[in-house]
Coordinates of C-alpha atoms and ligand atoms in Angstrom, one line a residue:
M1 CA -16.2 -6.6 -37.1
G2 CA -13.8 -5.8 -33.9
W3 CA -17.3 -4.9 -31.6
N4 CA -18.7 -7.8 -30.2
R5 CA -22.0 -6.0 -30.8
K6 CA -23.5 -6.8 -27.0
V7 CA -24.3 -4.5 -24.4
L8 CA -25.0 -5.5 -20.7
R9 CA -27.7 -2.7 -19.4
V10 CA -28.0 -3.3 -15.7
N11 CA -30.4 -1.8 -13.6
L12 CA -28.9 -1.1 -10.1
A13 CA -32.4 -0.2 -8.8
E14 CA -34.0 -3.3 -10.1
G15 CA -30.9 -5.6 -9.7
T16 CA -31.2 -6.7 -13.0
C17 CA -28.9 -7.6 -15.8
T18 CA -30.3 -7.9 -19.0
P19 CA -28.2 -8.0 -22.6
E20 CA -29.3 -6.4 -25.6
P21 CA -27.5 -5.7 -29.5
L22 CA -24.8 -3.0 -29.7
N23 CA -26.6 -0.4 -31.9
M24 CA -24.7 -1.0 -34.9
Q25 CA -25.7 1.9 -36.7
W26 CA -24.4 4.3 -34.3
A27 CA -21.2 2.1 -34.1
D28 CA -20.7 2.6 -37.4
E29 CA -21.2 6.9 -36.6
Y30 CA -19.2 6.7 -33.3
L31 CA -16.9 3.8 -33.4
G32 CA -16.7 2.9 -29.9
S33 CA -15.5 3.7 -26.2
R34 CA -15.6 7.4 -25.6
G35 CA -18.1 8.3 -28.7
L36 CA -20.3 5.2 -28.7
A37 CA -20.7 5.6 -24.8
T38 CA -21.5 9.3 -25.1
K39 CA -23.9 8.7 -27.8
Y40 CA -25.4 5.9 -25.6
L41 CA -25.7 8.6 -22.3
V42 CA -26.6 11.8 -24.4
S43 CA -29.4 9.7 -25.7
E44 CA -30.5 8.5 -22.7
T45 CA -29.9 10.8 -20.3
D46 CA -31.2 14.1 -19.3
P47 CA -28.3 16.6 -19.9
K48 CA -29.5 18.6 -16.2
V49 CA -30.0 15.5 -14.3
D50 CA -28.0 15.8 -11.1
P51 CA -24.8 14.0 -12.0
L52 CA -25.0 11.8 -8.4
S53 CA -29.1 11.6 -8.6
P54 CA -30.1 7.6 -9.7
D55 CA -31.1 9.2 -13.2
N56 CA -27.5 9.4 -14.0
K57 CA -26.5 6.9 -15.9
M58 CA -22.8 5.7 -15.7
I59 CA -21.6 3.9 -19.2
M60 CA -18.1 1.5 -19.3
A61 CA -17.5 1.1 -22.5
T62 CA -14.5 -0.6 -25.1
G63 CA -13.1 0.3 -28.3
P64 CA -12.6 -1.9 -31.7
L65 CA -9.3 -2.6 -30.8
T66 CA -9.4 -3.2 -27.1
G67 CA -8.2 -6.6 -26.5
T68 CA -6.7 -6.9 -29.7
M69 CA -3.3 -7.1 -30.6
A70 CA -3.3 -2.9 -31.6
S71 CA -0.3 -2.0 -29.0
T72 CA -1.8 -0.2 -26.6
G73 CA -5.4 -2.0 -27.0
G74 CA -6.1 -2.1 -23.6
R75 CA -8.0 0.5 -23.1
Y76 CA -11.9 1.4 -21.7
T77 CA -13.5 4.1 -20.7
V78 CA -16.6 5.6 -17.9
V79 CA -18.6 8.4 -19.3
T80 CA -21.4 9.7 -17.4
K81 CA -22.2 13.9 -16.3
G82 CA -19.6 14.3 -14.0
P83 CA -19.9 15.9 -10.6
L84 CA -17.0 18.0 -10.5
T85 CA -17.9 20.1 -13.9
G86 CA -21.7 19.5 -14.7
A87 CA -20.3 18.9 -18.2
I88 CA -19.8 15.6 -19.9
A89 CA -17.8 13.5 -18.0
C90 CA -15.7 10.9 -19.7
S91 CA -12.2 9.0 -18.4
N92 CA -10.4 6.5 -19.9
S93 CA -7.6 4.2 -18.1
G94 CA -5.4 1.5 -19.0
G95 CA -4.1 -1.8 -17.6
F96 CA -6.1 -5.1 -18.4
F97 CA -9.6 -4.5 -17.0
G98 CA -10.3 -2.8 -20.8
A99 CA -9.6 -6.2 -22.6
E100 CA -11.4 -8.6 -20.1
M101 CA -14.2 -7.1 -20.8
K102 CA -14.1 -7.5 -24.5
F103 CA -13.2 -11.1 -23.4
A104 CA -16.2 -11.6 -21.6
G105 CA -18.2 -10.6 -24.6
W106 CA -19.4 -7.3 -24.0
D107 CA -18.4 -3.9 -25.9
M108 CA -19.8 -1.7 -22.9
V109 CA -22.3 -2.1 -19.2
I110 CA -24.6 0.7 -18.8
F111 CA -25.6 1.3 -15.3
E112 CA -28.6 3.1 -14.1
G113 CA -30.8 3.7 -11.0
R114 CA -29.0 3.1 -7.7
S115 CA -28.8 0.2 -5.8
P116 CA -30.2 0.2 -2.4
T117 CA -27.6 -1.8 -0.9
P118 CA -23.5 -1.6 -1.8
V119 CA -23.6 -4.5 -4.3
Y120 CA -20.7 -5.5 -6.8
L121 CA -21.4 -6.8 -10.6
F122 CA -19.1 -10.0 -11.5
I123 CA -19.2 -10.8 -14.9
E124 CA -18.4 -14.5 -15.8
N125 CA -18.6 -14.5 -19.8
E126 CA -22.4 -13.7 -20.3
R127 CA -23.0 -14.6 -17.1
A128 CA -23.3 -11.5 -15.0
E129 CA -24.7 -10.8 -11.7
L130 CA -24.9 -8.4 -9.0
R131 CA -23.4 -9.5 -5.6
D132 CA -23.6 -7.9 -2.2
A133 CA -20.4 -5.6 -1.5
S134 CA -21.5 -5.0 2.0
Y135 CA -18.2 -6.6 3.1
L136 CA -16.0 -4.5 1.1
W137 CA -17.7 -1.0 1.8
G138 CA -15.3 1.3 3.7
R139 CA -12.2 -0.8 1.8
S140 CA -9.4 0.5 0.1
C141 CA -9.8 -0.1 -4.1
W142 CA -6.3 -2.2 -3.3
E143 CA -8.0 -4.2 -0.5
T144 CA -11.4 -5.1 -2.9
E145 CA -9.5 -6.2 -6.0
E146 CA -7.8 -8.6 -3.6
S147 CA -10.7 -9.8 -1.3
I148 CA -13.3 -9.8 -4.6
R149 CA -10.3 -12.6 -6.2
A150 CA -10.5 -14.4 -3.1
Q151 CA -13.9 -14.9 -2.8
H152 CA -14.1 -16.1 -6.2
Q153 CA -10.6 -18.5 -6.2
D154 CA -9.4 -16.6 -9.2
P155 CA -6.3 -14.8 -9.3
L156 CA -7.4 -13.9 -13.0
I157 CA -10.5 -11.8 -12.2
R158 CA -9.6 -8.1 -13.3
V159 CA -11.4 -5.6 -11.1
S160 CA -12.7 -1.7 -11.3
S161 CA -13.3 -0.3 -7.8
I162 CA -14.2 2.8 -5.7
G163 CA -12.5 3.6 -2.4
R164 CA -13.2 5.9 0.2
A165 CA -13.1 8.9 -1.6
G166 CA -15.8 7.1 -4.4
E167 CA -17.9 6.0 -1.2
N168 CA -17.8 9.7 0.6
Q169 CA -18.9 11.3 -2.9
V170 CA -15.2 13.3 -2.9
M171 CA -16.0 15.5 -6.2
F172 CA -12.3 13.5 -7.6
A173 CA -12.6 10.8 -7.3
C174 CA -11.6 8.1 -9.6
I175 CA -12.3 4.4 -10.8
V176 CA -9.4 2.2 -9.9
N177 CA -8.3 -0.9 -12.1
D178 CA -5.1 -3.0 -11.8
L179 CA -4.4 -1.5 -8.6
H180 CA -2.8 1.4 -9.5
R181 CA -4.6 2.3 -13.7
A182 CA -8.0 5.0 -13.3
A183 CA -10.2 7.0 -15.1
G184 CA -8.7 9.5 -12.7
R185 CA -10.4 12.7 -13.9
S186 CA -14.3 14.7 -13.8
G187 CA -15.6 12.5 -10.2
V188 CA -16.7 9.4 -12.3
G189 CA -15.6 7.6 -8.8
A190 CA -17.9 9.8 -7.2
V191 CA -21.3 8.8 -9.4
M192 CA -20.4 5.3 -9.1
G193 CA -20.4 5.7 -5.1
S194 CA -23.6 7.4 -5.7
K195 CA -25.1 4.7 -7.5
N196 CA -23.8 2.1 -3.9
L197 CA -21.8 0.2 -6.7
K198 CA -18.4 -0.6 -5.2
A199 CA -16.7 -3.0 -7.7
V200 CA -16.9 -4.5 -11.8
A201 CA -14.7 -8.1 -11.8
I202 CA -15.0 -9.3 -14.6
R203 CA -13.5 -13.0 -16.3
G204 CA -13.5 -13.6 -19.7
T205 CA -12.1 -16.7 -21.6
K206 CA -13.3 -15.8 -24.8
G207 CA -10.8 -13.9 -26.8
V208 CA -11.2 -11.6 -29.5
S209 CA -13.0 -12.8 -32.3
G210 CA -14.3 -11.4 -35.5
I211 CA -11.5 -9.2 -36.7
R212 CA -12.7 -8.6 -40.4
D213 CA -9.3 -9.2 -42.3
F214 CA -7.0 -11.1 -40.1
P215 CA -4.1 -11.1 -42.4
G216 CA -4.5 -7.4 -42.9
F217 CA -4.9 -6.6 -38.9
V218 CA -1.4 -8.2 -38.8
R219 CA -0.2 -6.2 -41.3
A220 CA -1.4 -3.1 -39.9
T221 CA -0.7 -3.9 -36.4
S222 CA 2.8 -5.1 -37.1
E223 CA 3.3 -1.8 -39.2
A224 CA 1.9 0.3 -36.5
K225 CA 4.5 -1.2 -33.8
K226 CA 7.0 -0.6 -36.1
V227 CA 6.0 3.1 -36.4
L228 CA 6.5 3.1 -32.4
A229 CA 9.6 1.5 -31.9
G230 CA 11.2 3.8 -34.4
N231 CA 10.1 6.8 -32.9
P232 CA 12.7 7.8 -29.9
V233 CA 9.7 9.0 -27.8
T234 CA 8.0 6.2 -27.5
S235 CA 11.1 3.4 -27.7
E236 CA 13.3 5.2 -25.5
G237 CA 12.0 8.3 -23.9
L238 CA 8.8 7.1 -22.6
P239 CA 10.0 3.4 -21.4
K240 CA 13.5 4.9 -19.7
F241 CA 11.4 8.1 -17.7
G242 CA 8.0 7.4 -18.6
T243 CA 5.7 10.9 -18.8
Q244 CA 8.3 12.5 -16.0
V245 CA 10.5 13.1 -19.0
L246 CA 8.6 16.1 -19.0
M247 CA 9.9 17.7 -15.9
N248 CA 12.8 19.6 -16.7
V249 CA 11.5 20.6 -20.0
I250 CA 8.6 22.0 -19.1
N251 CA 10.4 23.7 -16.5
E252 CA 13.2 25.4 -18.4
M253 CA 10.7 26.4 -21.1
G254 CA 8.8 28.4 -18.1
A255 CA 5.6 26.5 -18.0
L256 CA 5.6 24.7 -15.0
P257 CA 3.3 25.7 -13.1
T258 CA 4.0 26.5 -9.7
R259 CA 2.6 27.2 -6.2
N260 CA -1.0 27.5 -7.6
H261 CA 0.2 29.4 -10.8
R262 CA 1.8 32.0 -9.3
D263 CA 5.0 30.6 -10.5
V264 CA 6.1 29.2 -13.4
Q265 CA 9.4 27.6 -12.6
F266 CA 9.7 25.4 -9.7
E267 CA 13.7 25.9 -8.0
D268 CA 13.3 22.0 -6.9
A269 CA 11.8 20.7 -10.6
S270 CA 15.2 18.5 -10.8
K271 CA 14.4 16.9 -7.2
I272 CA 11.1 15.8 -8.0
S273 CA 12.0 14.9 -12.0
A274 CA 12.3 11.7 -14.2
E275 CA 16.1 11.5 -13.8
A276 CA 15.4 12.2 -9.7
M277 CA 13.6 9.1 -9.9
H278 CA 16.8 6.7 -11.5
E279 CA 18.9 8.8 -8.3
K280 CA 20.0 6.3 -5.4
R281 CA 19.3 7.5 -2.2
P282 CA 21.5 8.3 0.4
S283 CA 18.8 6.1 2.9
D284 CA 19.3 2.7 1.0
G285 CA 21.7 3.2 -1.9
K286 CA 18.2 2.6 -4.0
P287 CA 16.5 4.5 -6.8
Q288 CA 12.7 4.9 -6.5
L289 CA 12.1 3.8 -9.6
V290 CA 11.7 0.1 -9.8
T291 CA 10.8 -0.6 -13.1
N292 CA 8.1 0.4 -16.3
A293 CA 5.4 -1.5 -16.8
A294 CA 3.3 -1.6 -19.8
C295 CA -0.9 -2.1 -19.7
F296 CA -2.6 -5.0 -21.9
G297 CA -1.0 -5.4 -25.4
C298 CA 1.4 -2.4 -25.3
T299 CA 4.6 -1.9 -26.9
I300 CA 5.6 1.4 -24.9
A301 CA 5.7 0.8 -21.7
C302 CA 5.9 4.2 -19.9
G303 CA 4.2 2.8 -16.6
R304 CA 6.5 3.7 -13.7
I305 CA 6.7 1.2 -11.0
S306 CA 8.3 2.8 -7.6
A307 CA 9.7 1.9 -4.4
I308 CA 9.3 4.0 -1.4
D309 CA 12.2 4.8 1.2
K310 CA 11.0 2.9 3.9
T311 CA 13.1 5.7 6.3
H312 CA 10.9 8.0 4.8
F313 CA 8.3 9.9 7.8
T314 CA 5.6 9.1 5.7
V315 CA 5.9 5.3 6.2
K316 CA 8.4 4.6 8.3
N317 CA 5.8 3.3 11.1
N318 CA 3.7 2.0 8.3
P319 CA 5.0 -1.3 6.1
K320 CA 2.5 -1.5 4.5
Y321 CA 3.4 1.1 1.4
W322 CA 7.1 -0.6 1.6
G323 CA 6.0 -2.6 -1.5
A324 CA 6.7 -1.7 -5.5
S325 CA 3.6 0.4 -6.8
G326 CA 2.5 2.3 -9.5
G327 CA 4.2 5.9 -9.9
L328 CA 5.2 8.4 -10.2
E329 CA 4.4 9.9 -13.5
Y330 CA 4.4 13.4 -15.0
E331 CA 1.4 15.0 -14.0
A332 CA 1.0 13.2 -10.8
A333 CA 4.4 14.4 -9.9
W334 CA 3.5 17.8 -11.1
A335 CA 0.1 18.3 -8.9
L336 CA 1.4 16.6 -5.9
G337 CA 4.8 18.8 -6.2
A338 CA 6.0 22.0 -8.0
A339 CA 1.8 22.8 -7.8
N340 CA 2.3 22.8 -3.9
G341 CA 5.8 24.0 -4.4
V342 CA 6.9 20.6 -2.6
G343 CA 10.5 18.7 -4.1
D344 CA 10.1 15.9 -1.6
L345 CA 9.8 13.2 -4.0
E346 CA 8.9 10.3 -1.5
A347 CA 6.2 12.5 -0.2
L348 CA 5.0 12.7 -3.5
Q349 CA 5.0 8.9 -3.9
Y350 CA 2.9 8.6 -0.9
A351 CA 0.6 11.1 -1.6
N352 CA -0.1 8.8 -5.2
L353 CA -0.1 5.8 -3.6
L354 CA -2.9 7.2 -1.3
C355 CA -4.9 8.4 -4.1
N356 CA -4.5 5.2 -5.8
E357 CA -5.0 3.5 -2.6
Q358 CA -8.4 4.9 -2.0
G359 CA -9.6 5.9 -5.6
M360 CA -8.7 10.1 -6.3
D361 CA -7.8 11.5 -9.0
P362 CA -4.1 13.4 -7.9
I363 CA -4.2 16.0 -10.4
S364 CA -7.3 17.7 -9.2
F365 CA -6.5 16.4 -5.5
G366 CA -2.6 18.3 -5.7
A367 CA -4.0 21.4 -7.3
T368 CA -6.9 21.7 -4.9
V369 CA -4.1 21.5 -1.9
G370 CA -2.5 24.2 -3.9
A371 CA -5.7 26.4 -3.9
A372 CA -5.7 25.7 0.1
M373 CA -2.4 26.5 0.7
E374 CA -2.7 29.8 -1.3
L375 CA -6.0 30.4 1.0
Y376 CA -3.6 29.9 3.7
E377 CA -0.8 31.9 3.1
T378 CA -3.2 34.8 2.5
G379 CA -4.4 34.0 5.8
V380 CA -8.6 33.0 4.7
L381 CA -7.3 29.7 5.9
T382 CA -6.0 29.3 9.1
K383 CA -4.3 26.5 11.2
E384 CA -7.1 25.9 12.9
R385 CA -9.9 25.7 10.7
I386 CA -7.0 23.2 8.4
G387 CA -6.5 21.2 11.6
L388 CA -1.8 21.9 10.7
D389 CA 0.4 24.4 9.0
A390 CA -0.5 24.3 5.1
P391 CA 2.3 26.9 3.9
F392 CA 3.4 26.0 0.1
G393 CA 6.1 23.5 0.2
S394 CA 5.0 21.7 3.5
A395 CA 5.3 18.2 2.8
E396 CA 4.1 17.2 5.9
A397 CA 0.6 18.8 5.0
L398 CA 0.8 17.3 1.8
A399 CA 0.7 14.2 3.0
K400 CA -1.3 14.4 6.3
L401 CA -4.2 16.2 3.5
A402 CA -3.7 13.5 1.4
E403 CA -4.4 11.0 4.3
M404 CA -7.6 13.2 5.5
T405 CA -9.2 13.9 2.0
A406 CA -8.5 9.6 1.1
T407 CA -10.7 9.0 4.7
G408 CA -13.0 12.0 4.7
E409 CA -11.7 13.2 7.8
G410 CA -11.6 16.9 9.2
F411 CA -10.9 19.2 6.4
G412 CA -10.0 16.6 3.9
K413 CA -13.9 16.7 4.0
E414 CA -13.1 20.9 2.1
I415 CA -10.5 19.1 -0.1
G416 CA -12.8 17.0 -1.4
L417 CA -14.8 19.6 -2.7
G418 CA -12.6 20.3 -5.3
S419 CA -10.4 23.8 -5.7
K420 CA -13.9 25.5 -6.7
R421 CA -16.3 25.2 -4.4
L422 CA -13.8 25.7 -1.8
C423 CA -12.3 28.8 -2.8
E424 CA -15.7 29.8 -3.6
K425 CA -16.9 28.6 0.0
Y426 CA -14.1 31.2 1.4
G427 CA -14.8 33.7 -1.3
H428 CA -12.2 33.4 -4.1
P429 CA -13.6 31.9 -6.4
E430 CA -10.7 33.5 -8.9
L431 CA -7.9 31.1 -6.8
S432 CA -9.0 28.3 -8.2
M433 CA -6.9 27.3 -11.1
S434 CA -10.0 25.3 -13.0
V435 CA -12.1 25.5 -16.5
K436 CA -15.6 24.6 -15.9
G437 CA -14.4 23.0 -12.1
Q438 CA -12.1 21.0 -13.6
E439 CA -8.2 21.7 -12.2
F440 CA -5.6 22.3 -14.7
P441 CA -2.8 19.7 -15.7
A442 CA 1.1 20.4 -15.2
Y443 CA 1.5 23.0 -18.4
D444 CA 0.9 26.9 -17.5
S445 CA -0.7 28.3 -20.9
R446 CA 1.5 31.6 -20.5
G447 CA 3.9 29.9 -21.5
I448 CA 2.5 27.5 -24.3
Q449 CA -0.6 29.7 -25.9
G450 CA -2.4 26.3 -27.3
M451 CA -2.9 25.2 -24.2
G452 CA -4.8 27.5 -22.8
L453 CA -7.6 26.9 -25.4
A454 CA -7.5 23.8 -25.5
Y455 CA -8.7 23.9 -21.8
A456 CA -10.5 26.3 -22.3
T457 CA -12.8 24.5 -24.8
S458 CA -12.7 21.1 -23.2
N459 CA -15.5 19.4 -23.0
R460 CA -14.6 17.7 -19.6
G461 CA -12.7 21.1 -18.1
A462 CA -9.6 21.7 -18.3
C463 CA -7.5 18.8 -19.5
H464 CA -4.6 18.0 -21.6
L465 CA -5.5 14.7 -23.1
R466 CA -8.8 16.6 -24.7
G467 CA -6.1 18.5 -27.2
Y468 CA -2.6 17.8 -26.3
T469 CA -1.1 21.0 -27.9
V470 CA 2.3 20.6 -26.4
A471 CA 2.8 17.6 -28.8
S472 CA 3.4 20.3 -31.7
E473 CA 4.2 23.6 -29.5
V474 CA 6.9 21.5 -27.2
L475 CA 7.9 18.7 -29.2
G476 CA 7.5 19.2 -33.1
V477 CA 4.6 16.3 -33.1
P478 CA 3.9 16.0 -35.8
V479 CA 4.9 19.5 -36.5
K480 CA 6.7 22.1 -34.5
T481 CA 4.5 24.8 -33.8
D482 CA 5.7 28.4 -31.6
P483 CA 4.6 27.7 -28.2
H484 CA 4.5 31.7 -27.9
V485 CA 2.0 32.6 -30.7
I486 CA -1.2 32.7 -31.4
E487 CA -1.4 32.4 -34.9
G488 CA -2.9 29.0 -36.3
K489 CA -3.9 27.6 -32.8
A490 CA -7.6 27.6 -33.2
E491 CA -7.1 25.2 -36.2
L492 CA -4.0 23.0 -34.5
V493 CA -6.5 22.9 -31.0
K494 CA -9.3 22.1 -33.2
A495 CA -7.4 19.0 -35.3
F496 CA -5.6 17.4 -32.1
Q497 CA -9.0 17.3 -30.4
D498 CA -10.8 15.6 -33.1
A499 CA -7.9 13.0 -33.8
T500 CA -8.0 12.7 -29.7
A501 CA -11.5 11.6 -30.3
V502 CA -10.9 9.1 -32.4
F503 CA -7.7 7.3 -30.6
D504 CA -9.6 7.5 -27.6
S505 CA -13.2 5.8 -29.3
A506 CA -10.7 3.0 -31.5
G507 CA -9.4 2.3 -27.9
I508 CA -5.9 2.9 -28.0
C509 CA -3.8 5.2 -25.5
V510 CA -3.4 8.3 -26.7
F511 CA 0.3 8.2 -26.0
T512 CA 1.3 6.5 -29.0
S513 CA 0.3 9.6 -30.6
F514 CA 3.7 11.0 -30.0
A515 CA 4.5 8.9 -33.2
W516 CA 1.2 8.3 -34.3
T517 CA -0.7 10.3 -36.7
L518 CA -4.1 9.3 -37.9
A519 CA -2.8 7.7 -40.8
D520 CA -1.4 4.8 -38.7
V521 CA -4.3 4.2 -36.7
Q522 CA -7.0 4.3 -39.9
P523 CA -5.1 0.8 -41.3
Q524 CA -5.7 -1.0 -37.8
I525 CA -9.5 0.2 -37.4
A526 CA -10.1 -0.5 -41.0
A527 CA -9.0 -3.9 -41.0
A528 CA -10.8 -4.5 -38.2
C529 CA -14.2 -3.4 -38.2
D530 CA -17.3 -3.7 -40.9
G531 CA -17.8 -0.6 -43.0
D532 CA -16.1 1.7 -44.5
W533 CA -13.4 3.2 -41.9
S534 CA -11.3 5.9 -44.7
M535 CA -8.9 8.8 -43.3
D536 CA -12.4 11.3 -43.9
K537 CA -14.6 9.4 -42.3
L538 CA -12.2 8.8 -39.5
A539 CA -12.1 12.7 -39.6
T540 CA -15.9 13.3 -39.4
V541 CA -16.1 10.4 -36.8
G542 CA -14.1 12.6 -34.4
E543 CA -15.5 16.3 -35.5
R544 CA -19.2 14.4 -34.7
I545 CA -17.9 12.9 -31.3
W546 CA -16.6 16.3 -30.3
N547 CA -19.5 18.3 -31.0
V548 CA -22.0 15.7 -29.6
E549 CA -20.3 16.2 -26.5
R550 CA -20.7 19.8 -26.6
Q551 CA -24.4 19.2 -27.5
F552 CA -24.6 17.8 -24.1
N553 CA -23.0 20.7 -22.2
N554 CA -24.7 23.1 -24.2
A555 CA -28.4 21.4 -22.8
A556 CA -26.9 21.0 -19.5
G557 CA -26.4 24.7 -19.0
L558 CA -22.6 25.0 -20.4
G559 CA -22.1 27.9 -23.3
A560 CA -19.1 30.9 -24.1
Q561 CA -18.8 31.8 -20.8
D562 CA -17.7 28.3 -19.7
D563 CA -15.0 28.9 -22.0
N564 CA -12.8 30.8 -19.7
L565 CA -9.5 30.9 -17.6
P566 CA -9.1 32.0 -14.5
P567 CA -8.0 35.7 -14.4
R568 CA -4.4 34.9 -13.2
L569 CA -3.5 32.8 -16.6
T570 CA -4.8 36.5 -18.8
S571 CA -3.8 39.1 -16.3
E572 CA -0.8 37.9 -14.5
P573 CA 2.0 37.5 -16.7
A574 CA 4.7 35.1 -16.2
K575 CA 7.6 36.1 -13.7
S576 CA 10.3 33.7 -15.1
G577 CA 11.3 32.0 -18.2
P578 CA 11.7 32.1 -21.8
A579 CA 7.1 33.2 -21.7
K580 CA 7.9 35.9 -19.5
G581 CA 5.7 38.7 -19.2
M582 CA 3.3 37.1 -21.1
V583 CA -0.2 36.3 -20.0
N584 CA -2.6 33.3 -22.1
R585 CA -4.0 35.5 -25.2
L586 CA -7.5 33.4 -25.2
A587 CA -10.0 36.4 -25.9
E588 CA -8.5 36.5 -29.1
M589 CA -8.0 33.2 -30.0
L590 CA -11.2 31.8 -28.8
P591 CA -13.5 33.8 -31.6
E592 CA -11.2 32.0 -34.0
Y593 CA -12.3 28.4 -32.8
Y594 CA -15.5 28.9 -32.7
G595 CA -15.6 29.9 -36.7
V596 CA -13.1 27.4 -37.3
R597 CA -15.4 24.5 -35.3
G598 CA -18.6 26.0 -37.2
W599 CA -20.1 27.6 -34.1
T600 CA -21.7 30.7 -33.2
A601 CA -20.9 33.4 -31.4
E602 CA -22.2 32.1 -28.5
G603 CA -20.4 28.6 -28.9
T604 CA -23.2 26.4 -29.7
P605 CA -22.5 24.5 -33.1
T606 CA -24.9 26.1 -36.3
P607 CA -27.4 24.4 -37.7
E608 CA -24.9 23.9 -41.4
T609 CA -22.8 22.3 -38.8
L610 CA -25.2 19.7 -37.3
S611 CA -26.1 18.9 -40.7
R612 CA -22.7 18.2 -41.3
L613 CA -21.9 16.0 -39.1
G614 CA -25.8 14.3 -39.3
L615 CA -26.5 15.7 -36.2
S616 CA -29.4 17.5 -36.7
Ligands
LIG701 S1 1.6 3.7 -23.6 FE1 2.2 3.8 -20.8 S2 -0.3 4.6 -20.5 FE2 -0.4 4.1 -22.4 S3 -0.9 1.6 -22.6 FE3 1.3 2.1 -22.9 S4 2.0 1.8 -20.6 FE4 -0.6 2.7 -20.5

């Protein structure tokens, strides 16, 4: 059956934990994880709710493949209304926490209300209780994991927690599990902090039962693993270089946003690349990269474990950061590096460690620093206001601002607003490189046209993981398309968006899509789950999920006016590289996209579309 058929409802105001059956009709319509949690959220929450009020709900959910032998089947999702964007927020994470939730017998945990005092949720199989977390408040994610395990005298407990950023309601605070895996985007950690919920700690010993056709599932997952093993990206590129393999590639094609998107190529890209992480340092003769790492059940192992240079100015007096830890991945290396013009690999890893330690999304943090540096260079922000010199390229400023934001000190509070609110506050909203208030990831859409459309229409604000057309436009997966043309991009974006909704909802990692298409995922879902899970049905489920997210956003007050890009990307041509002279042509692609989606010119699903998807 794939599901445990059990939901835990936690009322934080009343201090109650109540089991209830999973709505199996919704499971049949929304699959699990992202899709199913979204259905619960939109059915129970006013779209106009203040994201940081007790009336907002926050849902942690697994998918039917989470915890199984499917490769990468360890994902879980956090769904809520996001404070950074005012839109639906849906962030997923790897590591081991999601599988542990499944092993404890739960598909989903719904949090409602706000606890009067700090608490953490402790789940041990069917037992669930809220416990005092006063002693954990003010502690980092790393300290919280360690303290909870020590408290329960059980090193096998898996923990998801917020650090000081979530407590302080930094708008891009994330929820960290397994030390360096995170439900990273849209400020889901701030929602958790607003509920006085410090952590969720789970110990599950039940394994996964109820796979519908176990021999068929073994066959399907084995076949799919062979596909990953036979693909050069998932069997060689990602394990050896991680997602960082993209740094030099994207730079060469002139799509590496640099200095707050002023430029599209970074002269120091090679210094912060995957190859640089493999190079031995003059100081100690060791490379920054220690090893690769895998999340639960993953046969790709793209994760990076690195050790910072102990003599580097950021850590030389702080041995706490000398051990091997998570990072750098491509997005973090870009946001902390090229986006700010910083080419110091060790400084990037230091800022990345602080993001993991205190629970901040490194993409939004780094991009917000980039906006602050541009405000500084144009004289809008001063040394007196920030508390330090902050020109583009300053590793010292990056490191100090990471410390200040993580702890809520001085100007760090303003960085914690995110770039949209920061730039609005100082009178330059056009300098926020964001969509719906969420900062761009690491692809400049002047050189990759489809990504501009994908960013503009992403339901959770600018995001590469909602419709990764880079796969097609850059890597030729599953078919090569020209990144500079707009023809066919509306269909391409829709196809990626709908398919990704299925990958996410199944409980697997979207990085499998470098090798897998939906046709590789379908047999695994069909063998695991009761019911009809044909390709046609999965395509419909993906489209349904996309539209139900859109309905929530429309009801929250977001519409066509929010499907936009900053003027820099649509009116300031790229200055160098193969895309020199180009801008993103969103205005031409968007009407076509609405048509392909079956939406009105105002960006709302038509009655026919809603009826076709069973949403009317
Ligand atoms: S591909 Fe990377 S991020 Fe995805 S599950 Fe595997 S190790 Fe985790």
